[in-house]
Amino acid sequence: MQPQSLQERLLAPRILHYCFTELVWECWSQIECQCLPIPELIPLRTECTEIFEMKYRARLLGSQAPSHQEPRNLESSQILFGEHWHELVQEFTRLDLSYHSDRLAALSGLAALYQSTSGEYICGLWRSDLVRGLMWGVKTLDPKRIHAFSHASRISQPQQDYDVPSWSWASVTGEIEYEGRMHGLRAFESEDDIDIINVEYDRPNTNPYGPLKSCCITARGCLLPVRLDPSLSLLFDTSNFPAHDNLQQSPPPVGKVILDVHSGDMSCCDIITQKALFCTLIQTSRTEFSPRGILLRAVEDKSPPDTFRRIGYIRPHLYFGILSSIQSLIMEIALDTSERRVFKII
Amino acid sequence: MALAKAWLDDCVDNHTTCRNISQKIPTRVIKVGSEGSNPVLYATEHESSPYAALSHCWGSSDILRTTTATIHERKEGISMESLPKTFQDAVIITRKLGIEYLWIDSLCILQDSEEDWNREAAKMALVYSGATVVISADAARSSADGCFGPYEHSLDRNVSIAIHCINNEGTNCQVYARSTRRRNDQDGLEHDIKPTDDPWDVQELPIIRRGWW
């Protein structure tokens, strides 16, 4: 599958697929393929099966396009659009097998199509949907599936020489996931924990739907100093971090981290000993206190003070319901005592 | 190819739901010409005409592009030999489908003009929605790979062999067998399972059921 193919699949009425083993016809009415002359054998998995499945997904996506929605009010239509866009991005990153490709360029046609109704587009996210747009995480592969997708590009790695801010999903390779309806997190029932004050970037002189130079979010929110445990998945409040790394007697973690970049590519020791790690909350569900946030790392170069780069996505550590509520309580207390401040994410 | 042409004709003639939103031809297209002639880059006059569009992966290989320096040369003609394999195949497919024009991003958008890129990239969505057919080189990793997979040169994929068998209940039945090729995890080729003379093998060995069907 091609990275661009999602875009075309939603737009083109007729596609002739030259697959590895067969020729497949896909139009809005039907799918035909070379392997079909023996209809009773369809259940066997071939390349066309994937196209059948994709067609179904593409239809689902198409039916949710903003033009088909009855706008109830501005806020709800924006949320619906956001969810629709997140699904598109997920599907796009699932298909994108390329390693070094310019992800944003491959999606620019769709972005341009939506731009007239959806406003400002910034490196794969929409200004009107920026808070929820930050709630992506790298898809963690089931160890059983790693073999099937042994392709190196399935593993998230940083995009090299590419002007995309760390808070955009386009800054990494591999498949990403948005937390949405599938995880019972309805945007309608959630509250933003972060205010986006401003987004700055250099005006592009080439493709406005591509990478943007010097892209920076200015936000107001709580910053909780945190540390990562050696497994690089659990996050502890710095004040509660167990002495001598004795995790057995440690307090419950404040959350579970999904690092944006495959940990094999990072200097692990560097991250564990790194003291300048902070957690900031993005959104909290109103019905249960289950905050989602991002893990930030202070930038110490020539950037202005209070500048951070995103390095991971934080979810409640849903081990058992009980643990999750204890840790939520800890987080709540910790955040209540830390003041809201203004900071930049690049 | 005859099969692809039949699918296309059937869709264009009979499917009421498969309609192009617009049929406005892109700013520049490749005029594919007839077999033996060289394709040329053609600046359109915004006429309405059927065209095909290529969907492909640029890959890491150095792709053939049109720039402000080469546009005039491209309009004179582009020799088939200079085209990367995927583009050559796309030209051949377009001709055989009886379509006159083909749109390929790297050739039809000036790759060194910011102004052109801005204008044309924004229209990309319209290019795909307006194309009579999109030729999708799903199997090609780069422009050097070509559209036609190795299956085009191997056994005819439409040939299936009926093997007469007797099932466990003692009744006569038929098992259909056909060669398959699939990509294995290491991106190499794996030619699945050779035919067997003994139909009992088909029933008894699960691996054969997987490879032959």
Coordinates of C-alpha atoms in Angstrom, one line a residue:
Chain A
M1 CA 0.0 0.0 0.0
Q2 CA 1.1 3.5 -0.8
P3 CA 1.2 6.3 1.7
Q4 CA -0.8 8.5 -0.7
S5 CA -3.3 5.8 -1.2
L6 CA -5.7 6.8 1.5
Q7 CA -6.0 10.2 -0.1
E8 CA -6.8 8.8 -3.5
R9 CA -9.0 6.1 -2.2
L10 CA -11.3 8.7 -0.7
L11 CA -11.3 10.8 -3.8
A12 CA -10.9 8.7 -6.9
P13 CA -14.0 7.0 -8.3
R14 CA -12.0 4.3 -10.1
I15 CA -8.7 2.7 -9.1
L16 CA -6.8 0.0 -10.9
H17 CA -4.4 -1.7 -8.4
Y18 CA -1.3 -3.3 -9.6
C19 CA -0.6 -5.5 -6.6
F20 CA 2.3 -7.8 -6.1
T21 CA 0.3 -10.9 -7.0
E22 CA -2.7 -9.7 -8.8
L23 CA -4.6 -7.0 -10.5
V24 CA -7.5 -5.5 -8.6
W25 CA -10.3 -3.2 -9.8
E26 CA -11.9 -0.9 -7.2
C27 CA -14.6 1.6 -8.0
W28 CA -17.4 3.1 -5.9
S29 CA -19.7 0.3 -6.9
Q30 CA -17.6 -2.8 -6.7
I31 CA -14.3 -4.5 -6.4
E32 CA -13.1 -7.2 -8.8
C33 CA -9.9 -9.1 -8.8
Q34 CA -8.0 -11.6 -10.8
C35 CA -8.1 -14.2 -8.1
L36 CA -11.9 -14.4 -8.0
P37 CA -12.8 -17.0 -10.8
I38 CA -13.2 -19.6 -8.1
P39 CA -15.8 -17.8 -5.9
E40 CA -16.1 -20.6 -3.3
L41 CA -12.5 -19.9 -2.4
I42 CA -12.8 -16.2 -1.5
P43 CA -12.3 -16.6 2.3
L44 CA -8.6 -17.3 1.7
R45 CA -6.6 -14.2 2.4
T46 CA -5.0 -12.5 -0.6
E47 CA -3.9 -9.0 -1.5
C48 CA -7.4 -8.2 -2.6
T49 CA -8.8 -9.0 0.8
E50 CA -6.9 -6.0 2.1
I51 CA -8.4 -3.8 -0.5
F52 CA -11.9 -5.1 0.4
E53 CA -11.3 -4.2 4.0
M54 CA -9.8 -0.9 3.1
K55 CA -12.8 -0.1 0.9
Y56 CA -15.0 -0.7 3.8
R57 CA -13.0 1.6 6.0
A58 CA -12.7 4.2 3.4
R59 CA -16.5 4.2 3.0
L60 CA -16.8 4.7 6.7
L61 CA -14.4 7.6 6.7
G62 CA -16.1 9.1 3.6
S63 CA -19.5 8.9 5.2
Q64 CA -18.2 11.0 8.1
A65 CA -16.8 13.8 6.0
P66 CA -17.8 17.2 7.4
S67 CA -20.0 18.0 4.4
H68 CA -22.2 15.1 5.3
Q69 CA -22.7 16.2 8.9
E70 CA -25.6 18.3 10.0
P71 CA -23.9 20.9 12.1
R72 CA -25.7 21.0 15.4
N73 CA -23.6 23.8 16.8
L74 CA -20.1 25.1 16.1
E75 CA -18.5 23.3 18.9
S76 CA -19.9 19.9 18.2
S77 CA -19.3 20.1 14.5
Q78 CA -15.7 21.0 15.3
I79 CA -15.3 18.0 17.6
L80 CA -16.9 15.7 15.0
F81 CA -14.5 17.1 12.4
G82 CA -11.6 16.6 14.7
E83 CA -12.5 12.9 15.3
H84 CA -12.9 12.4 11.6
W85 CA -9.5 13.9 10.9
H86 CA -7.9 11.8 13.6
E87 CA -9.3 8.7 12.1
L88 CA -7.9 9.8 8.7
V89 CA -4.5 10.4 10.2
Q90 CA -4.5 7.0 12.0
E91 CA -5.5 5.2 8.8
F92 CA -2.9 7.2 6.9
T93 CA 0.0 6.3 9.3
R94 CA -1.2 2.6 9.3
L95 CA -0.7 2.5 5.5
D96 CA 2.4 4.5 5.4
L97 CA 5.2 2.0 5.1
S98 CA 7.8 4.4 3.9
Y99 CA 10.7 5.2 6.1
H100 CA 11.9 8.6 5.1
S101 CA 9.0 9.9 3.2
D102 CA 7.6 13.3 3.6
R103 CA 4.4 12.4 5.5
L104 CA 2.8 15.8 5.3
A105 CA 3.3 16.1 1.5
A106 CA 1.5 12.7 1.1
L107 CA -1.5 14.1 3.0
S108 CA -1.5 17.6 1.6
G109 CA -4.2 17.0 -1.0
L110 CA -6.7 16.0 1.6
A111 CA -5.6 18.8 3.9
A112 CA -6.2 21.3 1.0
L113 CA -9.6 19.8 0.4
Y114 CA -10.6 20.3 4.1
Q115 CA -8.9 23.6 4.5
S116 CA -11.8 25.7 3.2
T117 CA -14.1 24.4 5.9
S118 CA -11.6 23.7 8.7
G119 CA -9.4 26.7 8.9
E120 CA -5.7 26.9 9.7
Y121 CA -3.7 23.7 9.2
I122 CA -0.4 23.3 11.1
C123 CA 1.9 20.4 10.4
G124 CA -0.9 17.7 10.3
L125 CA -3.1 19.3 13.0
W126 CA -5.9 21.9 12.8
R127 CA -5.7 25.1 14.8
S128 CA -9.4 24.7 15.8
D129 CA -8.7 21.2 17.1
L130 CA -5.2 21.7 18.5
V131 CA -5.7 20.4 22.1
R132 CA -7.3 17.2 21.0
G133 CA -4.9 17.1 18.1
L134 CA -2.0 16.6 20.6
M135 CA -3.5 13.4 22.0
W136 CA -1.8 11.0 19.7
G137 CA 0.5 8.2 20.8
V138 CA 2.7 5.8 18.9
K139 CA 0.9 2.5 18.4
T140 CA 2.6 -0.1 20.6
L141 CA 3.0 -3.3 18.7
D142 CA 1.8 -6.5 20.2
P143 CA 4.9 -8.7 20.5
K144 CA 3.1 -11.4 18.5
R145 CA 2.6 -9.0 15.7
I146 CA 6.1 -7.6 15.6
H147 CA 7.2 -10.5 13.5
A148 CA 4.4 -10.1 11.0
F149 CA 5.3 -6.4 10.7
S150 CA 9.0 -6.9 10.8
H151 CA 9.3 -3.9 8.5
A152 CA 11.6 -1.4 10.2
S153 CA 9.2 1.5 9.3
R154 CA 6.6 0.1 11.6
I155 CA 8.7 1.1 14.5
S156 CA 8.5 4.8 15.4
Q157 CA 11.7 6.7 14.7
P158 CA 12.3 10.4 14.5
Q159 CA 12.0 12.0 11.1
Q160 CA 15.4 13.4 10.1
D161 CA 16.0 16.9 8.7
Y162 CA 12.4 17.7 8.7
D163 CA 10.8 20.9 10.0
V164 CA 8.1 19.4 12.0
P165 CA 7.5 20.2 15.7
S166 CA 7.8 17.4 18.2
W167 CA 4.1 17.8 19.1
S168 CA 3.0 16.8 15.6
W169 CA 2.4 13.1 14.7
A170 CA 4.3 13.8 11.5
S171 CA 7.5 14.2 13.5
V172 CA 7.8 10.4 13.8
T173 CA 7.6 7.4 11.5
G174 CA 5.4 4.4 12.1
E175 CA 1.8 4.0 13.1
I176 CA 0.1 6.4 15.5
E177 CA -3.1 6.2 17.3
Y178 CA -5.6 8.8 18.6
E179 CA -7.5 8.1 21.7
G180 CA -11.1 8.5 20.7
R181 CA -14.4 6.8 20.9
M182 CA -12.7 3.4 20.8
H183 CA -11.3 4.1 24.2
G184 CA -14.5 5.5 25.6
L185 CA -13.1 9.0 25.7
R186 CA -15.7 11.2 24.3
A187 CA -14.4 14.6 23.5
F188 CA -17.8 16.0 24.5
E189 CA -17.4 14.8 28.0
S190 CA -13.8 16.0 28.5
E191 CA -12.3 19.2 29.8
D192 CA -9.2 20.8 28.5
D193 CA -6.4 21.1 31.0
I194 CA -4.2 23.2 28.8
D195 CA -4.8 26.5 27.1
I196 CA -3.2 27.1 23.8
I197 CA -2.3 30.8 23.9
N198 CA -0.5 31.1 20.6
V199 CA 0.9 29.1 17.7
E200 CA 3.8 30.7 15.8
Y201 CA 5.7 29.5 12.7
D202 CA 7.5 31.0 9.7
R203 CA 5.2 31.7 6.8
P204 CA 5.8 28.9 4.3
N205 CA 7.0 29.9 0.9
T206 CA 6.3 26.4 -0.5
N207 CA 3.5 24.0 0.3
P208 CA 1.4 25.4 3.2
Y209 CA 0.3 21.8 3.9
G210 CA 3.9 20.7 4.4
P211 CA 6.5 21.1 7.2
L212 CA 6.7 24.6 8.8
K213 CA 9.9 26.2 10.1
S214 CA 10.2 27.4 13.7
C215 CA 6.8 26.0 14.7
C216 CA 6.1 26.7 18.3
I217 CA 3.0 26.4 20.6
T218 CA 2.7 28.7 23.6
A219 CA 0.5 27.1 26.2
R220 CA -0.6 27.6 29.8
G221 CA -0.9 24.6 32.0
C222 CA 0.5 22.7 35.0
L223 CA 4.0 21.2 34.7
L224 CA 4.6 18.4 37.1
P225 CA 8.3 17.3 37.4
V226 CA 8.4 13.6 36.8
R227 CA 10.8 10.7 36.4
L228 CA 10.6 7.6 34.3
D229 CA 11.2 4.2 35.7
P230 CA 13.9 2.0 34.1
S231 CA 11.3 0.1 32.0
L232 CA 10.6 3.5 30.4
S233 CA 6.9 3.1 30.7
L234 CA 5.8 4.2 34.2
L235 CA 6.0 7.7 35.4
F236 CA 6.5 8.8 39.0
D237 CA 6.2 12.2 40.7
T238 CA 9.7 13.4 41.4
S239 CA 9.0 13.9 45.1
N240 CA 7.7 10.4 45.3
F241 CA 10.3 8.7 43.2
P242 CA 11.6 5.6 45.1
A243 CA 15.0 5.8 46.6
H244 CA 17.6 3.5 45.1
D245 CA 15.2 2.6 42.3
N246 CA 13.4 0.2 44.6
L247 CA 10.2 0.0 42.7
Q248 CA 8.6 -2.7 44.9
Q249 CA 8.1 -0.3 47.7
S250 CA 7.3 2.6 45.5
P251 CA 4.1 4.6 45.5
P252 CA 1.8 4.0 42.5
P253 CA 3.0 5.6 39.3
V254 CA 1.2 8.8 38.1
G255 CA 0.7 7.4 34.7
K256 CA 1.8 5.2 31.8
V257 CA 4.0 6.7 29.1
I258 CA 4.2 5.7 25.5
L259 CA 7.4 7.2 24.2
D260 CA 7.1 8.9 20.8
V261 CA 10.3 7.3 19.5
H262 CA 11.1 3.7 19.8
S263 CA 13.1 3.4 23.0
G264 CA 15.8 1.4 21.3
D265 CA 16.8 4.6 19.4
M266 CA 17.2 6.6 22.6
S267 CA 19.9 6.7 25.0
C268 CA 17.9 5.0 27.8
C269 CA 20.2 6.0 30.6
D270 CA 20.0 9.5 29.4
I271 CA 16.2 9.5 29.8
I272 CA 16.1 7.8 33.1
T273 CA 18.7 10.0 34.7
Q274 CA 17.3 13.1 32.9
K275 CA 15.9 15.4 35.6
A276 CA 14.3 17.9 33.4
L277 CA 11.2 15.8 32.5
F278 CA 7.8 17.2 33.0
C279 CA 4.2 16.0 32.6
T280 CA 1.5 18.4 31.4
L281 CA -2.1 17.4 31.2
I282 CA -4.0 17.9 28.0
Q283 CA -7.5 16.8 28.7
T284 CA -9.5 15.1 31.5
S285 CA -12.7 13.1 31.2
R286 CA -15.5 14.8 33.2
T287 CA -17.1 11.5 34.1
E288 CA -14.1 9.8 35.7
F289 CA -10.9 11.5 36.6
S290 CA -8.7 10.0 33.9
P291 CA -6.2 12.6 32.7
R292 CA -4.3 12.3 29.5
G293 CA -1.1 14.3 29.1
I294 CA 2.2 14.6 27.3
L295 CA 5.7 14.1 28.5
L296 CA 8.0 17.0 28.0
R297 CA 11.7 17.4 28.1
A298 CA 13.3 20.8 28.7
V299 CA 15.4 22.1 25.9
E300 CA 18.6 23.6 27.1
D301 CA 20.1 25.0 24.0
K302 CA 19.7 28.6 22.8
S303 CA 15.9 28.4 22.9
P304 CA 14.0 30.8 25.2
P305 CA 13.6 29.6 28.8
D306 CA 10.6 27.3 29.5
T307 CA 10.9 25.7 26.1
F308 CA 10.2 22.0 25.8
R309 CA 10.1 19.2 23.3
R310 CA 7.4 16.5 23.5
I311 CA 8.8 13.0 24.0
G312 CA 5.8 10.9 24.9
Y313 CA 2.1 10.5 25.5
I314 CA 0.7 9.8 29.0
R315 CA -2.3 7.7 29.7
P316 CA -3.7 6.5 33.0
H317 CA -2.0 3.3 34.0
L318 CA -5.1 1.1 33.7
Y319 CA -3.8 -1.9 35.6
F320 CA -6.8 -2.4 37.8
G321 CA -9.5 0.2 38.3
I322 CA -8.3 0.7 41.8
L323 CA -4.7 1.5 41.0
S324 CA -5.9 3.9 38.3
S325 CA -8.0 5.9 40.8
I326 CA -5.2 6.0 43.4
Q327 CA -2.8 7.3 40.8
S328 CA -5.4 9.8 39.6
L329 CA -5.7 11.1 43.1
I330 CA -2.0 11.4 43.4
M331 CA -1.9 13.3 40.1
E332 CA -4.8 15.5 41.2
I333 CA -3.0 16.4 44.5
A334 CA 0.3 17.0 42.7
L335 CA -1.3 19.2 40.1
D336 CA -3.3 21.1 42.6
T337 CA -0.2 22.1 44.3
S338 CA 1.7 23.1 41.2
E339 CA 0.9 26.4 39.7
R340 CA -0.1 27.0 36.1
R341 CA 2.5 28.5 34.0
V342 CA 3.2 29.6 30.5
F343 CA 5.6 27.5 28.4
K344 CA 6.5 26.8 24.9
I345 CA 6.6 23.4 23.0
I346 CA 8.6 23.1 19.9
Chain B
M1 CA -4.9 -6.0 -19.7
A2 CA -8.1 -7.0 -21.5
L3 CA -9.6 -7.7 -18.1
A4 CA -8.7 -4.2 -16.8
K5 CA -10.2 -2.6 -19.9
A6 CA -13.4 -4.7 -19.5
W7 CA -13.7 -3.5 -15.8
L8 CA -13.2 0.1 -16.8
D9 CA -15.7 0.0 -19.7
D10 CA -18.3 -1.8 -17.6
C11 CA -17.9 0.8 -14.8
V12 CA -18.0 3.8 -17.2
D13 CA -21.1 2.5 -19.1
N14 CA -23.1 0.9 -16.3
H15 CA -22.3 2.2 -12.9
T16 CA -24.5 5.2 -12.0
T17 CA -22.7 5.8 -8.7
C18 CA -19.2 5.9 -10.1
R19 CA -19.2 9.4 -11.5
N20 CA -16.3 11.9 -11.5
I21 CA -17.0 15.0 -9.5
S22 CA -15.3 17.0 -12.2
Q23 CA -13.5 16.0 -15.3
K24 CA -11.5 19.1 -15.7
I25 CA -8.1 18.1 -17.0
P26 CA -5.0 19.1 -14.9
T27 CA -2.8 22.0 -16.0
R28 CA -0.2 19.7 -17.5
V29 CA -0.6 16.0 -18.5
I30 CA 1.4 13.5 -20.5
K31 CA 0.0 12.8 -23.9
V32 CA 0.8 9.1 -24.1
G33 CA 0.5 8.7 -27.9
S34 CA 0.4 5.4 -29.6
E35 CA 2.7 2.4 -29.3
G36 CA 6.1 3.1 -30.7
S37 CA 5.8 6.9 -30.3
N38 CA 7.3 9.0 -27.6
P39 CA 5.0 10.5 -24.9
V40 CA 5.0 14.3 -24.6
L41 CA 4.3 16.8 -21.9
Y42 CA 1.2 18.7 -22.9
A43 CA 0.0 22.0 -21.4
T44 CA -3.7 21.8 -21.5
E45 CA -6.2 24.5 -22.2
H46 CA -8.5 23.4 -19.4
E47 CA -10.6 21.3 -21.7
S48 CA -12.6 18.4 -20.4
S49 CA -11.1 15.1 -21.4
P50 CA -10.7 11.7 -19.8
Y51 CA -7.3 11.1 -18.2
A52 CA -5.6 8.6 -16.0
A53 CA -3.5 9.5 -12.9
L54 CA -0.6 7.5 -11.5
S55 CA -0.4 6.8 -7.8
H56 CA 3.1 5.7 -6.9
C57 CA 5.7 5.7 -4.3
W58 CA 8.6 7.9 -5.1
G59 CA 11.0 5.7 -3.2
S60 CA 14.6 6.6 -2.7
S61 CA 15.7 6.3 -6.3
D62 CA 16.3 9.5 -8.2
I63 CA 13.0 10.1 -9.9
L64 CA 12.5 11.7 -13.3
R65 CA 11.3 15.3 -12.8
T66 CA 10.1 18.2 -14.7
T67 CA 11.7 21.5 -13.8
T68 CA 11.7 25.0 -15.2
A69 CA 14.9 24.0 -17.1
T70 CA 13.5 20.8 -18.6
I71 CA 9.9 21.8 -19.3
H72 CA 10.6 22.7 -22.9
E73 CA 12.5 19.6 -23.6
R74 CA 9.7 17.5 -22.0
K75 CA 7.2 19.2 -24.3
E76 CA 9.2 18.1 -27.3
G77 CA 9.0 14.5 -26.2
I78 CA 10.1 12.1 -23.5
S79 CA 11.7 8.9 -24.8
M80 CA 10.3 5.8 -23.3
E81 CA 13.8 4.6 -22.3
S82 CA 14.4 7.7 -20.2
L83 CA 11.3 7.0 -18.2
P84 CA 11.6 4.9 -15.0
K85 CA 10.0 1.5 -15.2
T86 CA 6.9 2.4 -13.2
F87 CA 6.2 5.4 -15.5
Q88 CA 6.8 3.3 -18.6
D89 CA 4.3 0.7 -17.4
A90 CA 1.8 3.5 -16.6
V91 CA 2.1 4.8 -20.1
I92 CA 1.5 1.4 -21.6
I93 CA -1.5 0.8 -19.3
T94 CA -3.0 4.2 -20.2
R95 CA -2.6 3.4 -23.9
K96 CA -4.2 0.0 -23.6
L97 CA -7.1 1.4 -21.7
G98 CA -7.7 3.7 -24.6
I99 CA -7.1 6.9 -22.6
E100 CA -5.1 9.7 -24.2
Y101 CA -3.7 11.5 -21.2
L102 CA -1.8 10.5 -18.1
W103 CA -1.0 12.6 -15.0
I104 CA 2.2 11.9 -13.0
D105 CA 3.0 14.3 -10.2
S106 CA 6.8 14.5 -10.7
L107 CA 6.4 15.2 -14.4
C108 CA 3.3 17.4 -14.4
I109 CA 4.2 19.7 -11.5
L110 CA 7.4 21.8 -11.8
Q111 CA 9.5 20.5 -9.1
D112 CA 11.7 23.6 -8.6
S113 CA 9.0 26.3 -8.8
E114 CA 7.6 27.3 -5.5
E115 CA 4.7 29.1 -7.1
D116 CA 3.8 26.1 -9.3
W117 CA 4.1 23.7 -6.5
N118 CA 1.8 25.7 -4.3
R119 CA -0.8 26.1 -7.0
E120 CA -0.7 22.5 -8.2
A121 CA -0.3 20.7 -4.8
A122 CA -3.5 22.4 -3.6
K123 CA -5.2 21.0 -6.7
M124 CA -3.9 17.4 -6.2
A125 CA -7.2 16.3 -4.6
L126 CA -9.1 17.5 -7.7
V127 CA -6.6 15.6 -9.9
Y128 CA -7.5 12.3 -8.3
S129 CA -11.2 12.9 -8.0
G130 CA -11.3 13.9 -11.7
A131 CA -9.3 11.0 -13.1
T132 CA -11.2 8.5 -15.2
V133 CA -9.0 5.9 -13.5
V134 CA -6.2 6.0 -11.0
I135 CA -3.4 3.5 -11.8
S136 CA -2.1 2.5 -8.5
A137 CA 1.4 0.9 -8.4
D138 CA 0.7 -0.9 -5.1
A139 CA 3.6 -3.3 -5.3
A140 CA 6.3 -0.9 -6.5
R141 CA 8.5 0.5 -3.8
S142 CA 10.1 3.1 -6.1
S143 CA 9.7 4.4 -9.6
A144 CA 12.3 1.9 -10.8
D145 CA 10.2 -1.2 -9.9
G146 CA 7.4 -0.9 -12.4
C147 CA 3.7 -1.6 -12.1
F148 CA 3.7 -5.1 -13.4
G149 CA 4.6 -7.5 -10.7
P150 CA 6.6 -10.7 -11.5
Y151 CA 3.3 -12.5 -11.9
E152 CA 2.9 -11.1 -15.3
H153 CA 5.7 -13.2 -16.5
S154 CA 5.0 -16.2 -14.5
L155 CA 2.3 -18.8 -14.8
D156 CA -1.0 -17.6 -15.9
R157 CA -2.7 -16.6 -12.7
N158 CA -6.1 -17.4 -14.1
V159 CA -5.4 -21.1 -14.7
S160 CA -6.7 -23.3 -12.0
I161 CA -6.4 -27.1 -12.0
A162 CA -9.2 -29.3 -10.8
I163 CA -7.9 -32.3 -8.9
H164 CA -10.3 -35.2 -8.5
C165 CA -10.3 -36.6 -5.0
I166 CA -12.3 -38.9 -2.8
N167 CA -13.1 -37.4 0.6
N168 CA -13.3 -39.1 4.0
E169 CA -16.9 -40.2 3.3
G170 CA -15.8 -41.8 0.1
T171 CA -17.6 -39.4 -2.2
N172 CA -16.0 -37.9 -5.2
C173 CA -15.0 -34.2 -4.9
Q174 CA -12.7 -31.7 -6.6
V175 CA -9.9 -29.6 -5.2
Y176 CA -8.8 -26.6 -7.2
A177 CA -5.2 -25.7 -7.2
R178 CA -3.3 -22.7 -8.5
S179 CA 0.1 -21.2 -8.1
T180 CA 0.5 -18.3 -5.7
R181 CA 3.2 -16.0 -4.9
R182 CA 3.4 -13.9 -1.8
R183 CA 5.7 -11.6 -0.2
N184 CA 7.4 -13.0 2.9
D185 CA 8.3 -11.0 6.0
Q186 CA 11.8 -10.4 4.7
D187 CA 10.5 -8.7 1.6
G188 CA 11.9 -11.5 -0.6
L189 CA 10.0 -13.7 -2.9
E190 CA 8.7 -17.0 -1.8
H191 CA 7.3 -19.3 -4.4
D192 CA 4.8 -21.3 -2.6
I193 CA 4.5 -25.1 -2.8
K194 CA 4.9 -27.0 -6.0
P195 CA 2.1 -29.1 -7.5
T196 CA 1.8 -32.6 -6.3
D197 CA 0.8 -35.6 -8.2
D198 CA -0.9 -37.2 -5.3
P199 CA -4.3 -35.5 -4.6
W200 CA -4.2 -37.1 -1.1
D201 CA -1.5 -34.7 -0.2
V202 CA -3.8 -31.8 -0.8
Q203 CA -6.1 -33.1 1.8
E204 CA -3.6 -34.3 4.3
L205 CA -0.9 -31.6 4.4
P206 CA -2.2 -28.3 5.8
I207 CA 0.8 -26.4 4.3
I208 CA -0.4 -27.4 0.8
R209 CA -3.8 -26.2 1.5
R210 CA -2.3 -22.9 2.4
G211 CA -0.1 -22.6 -0.7
W212 CA -2.5 -24.1 -3.2
W213 CA -6.1 -23.2 -3.6

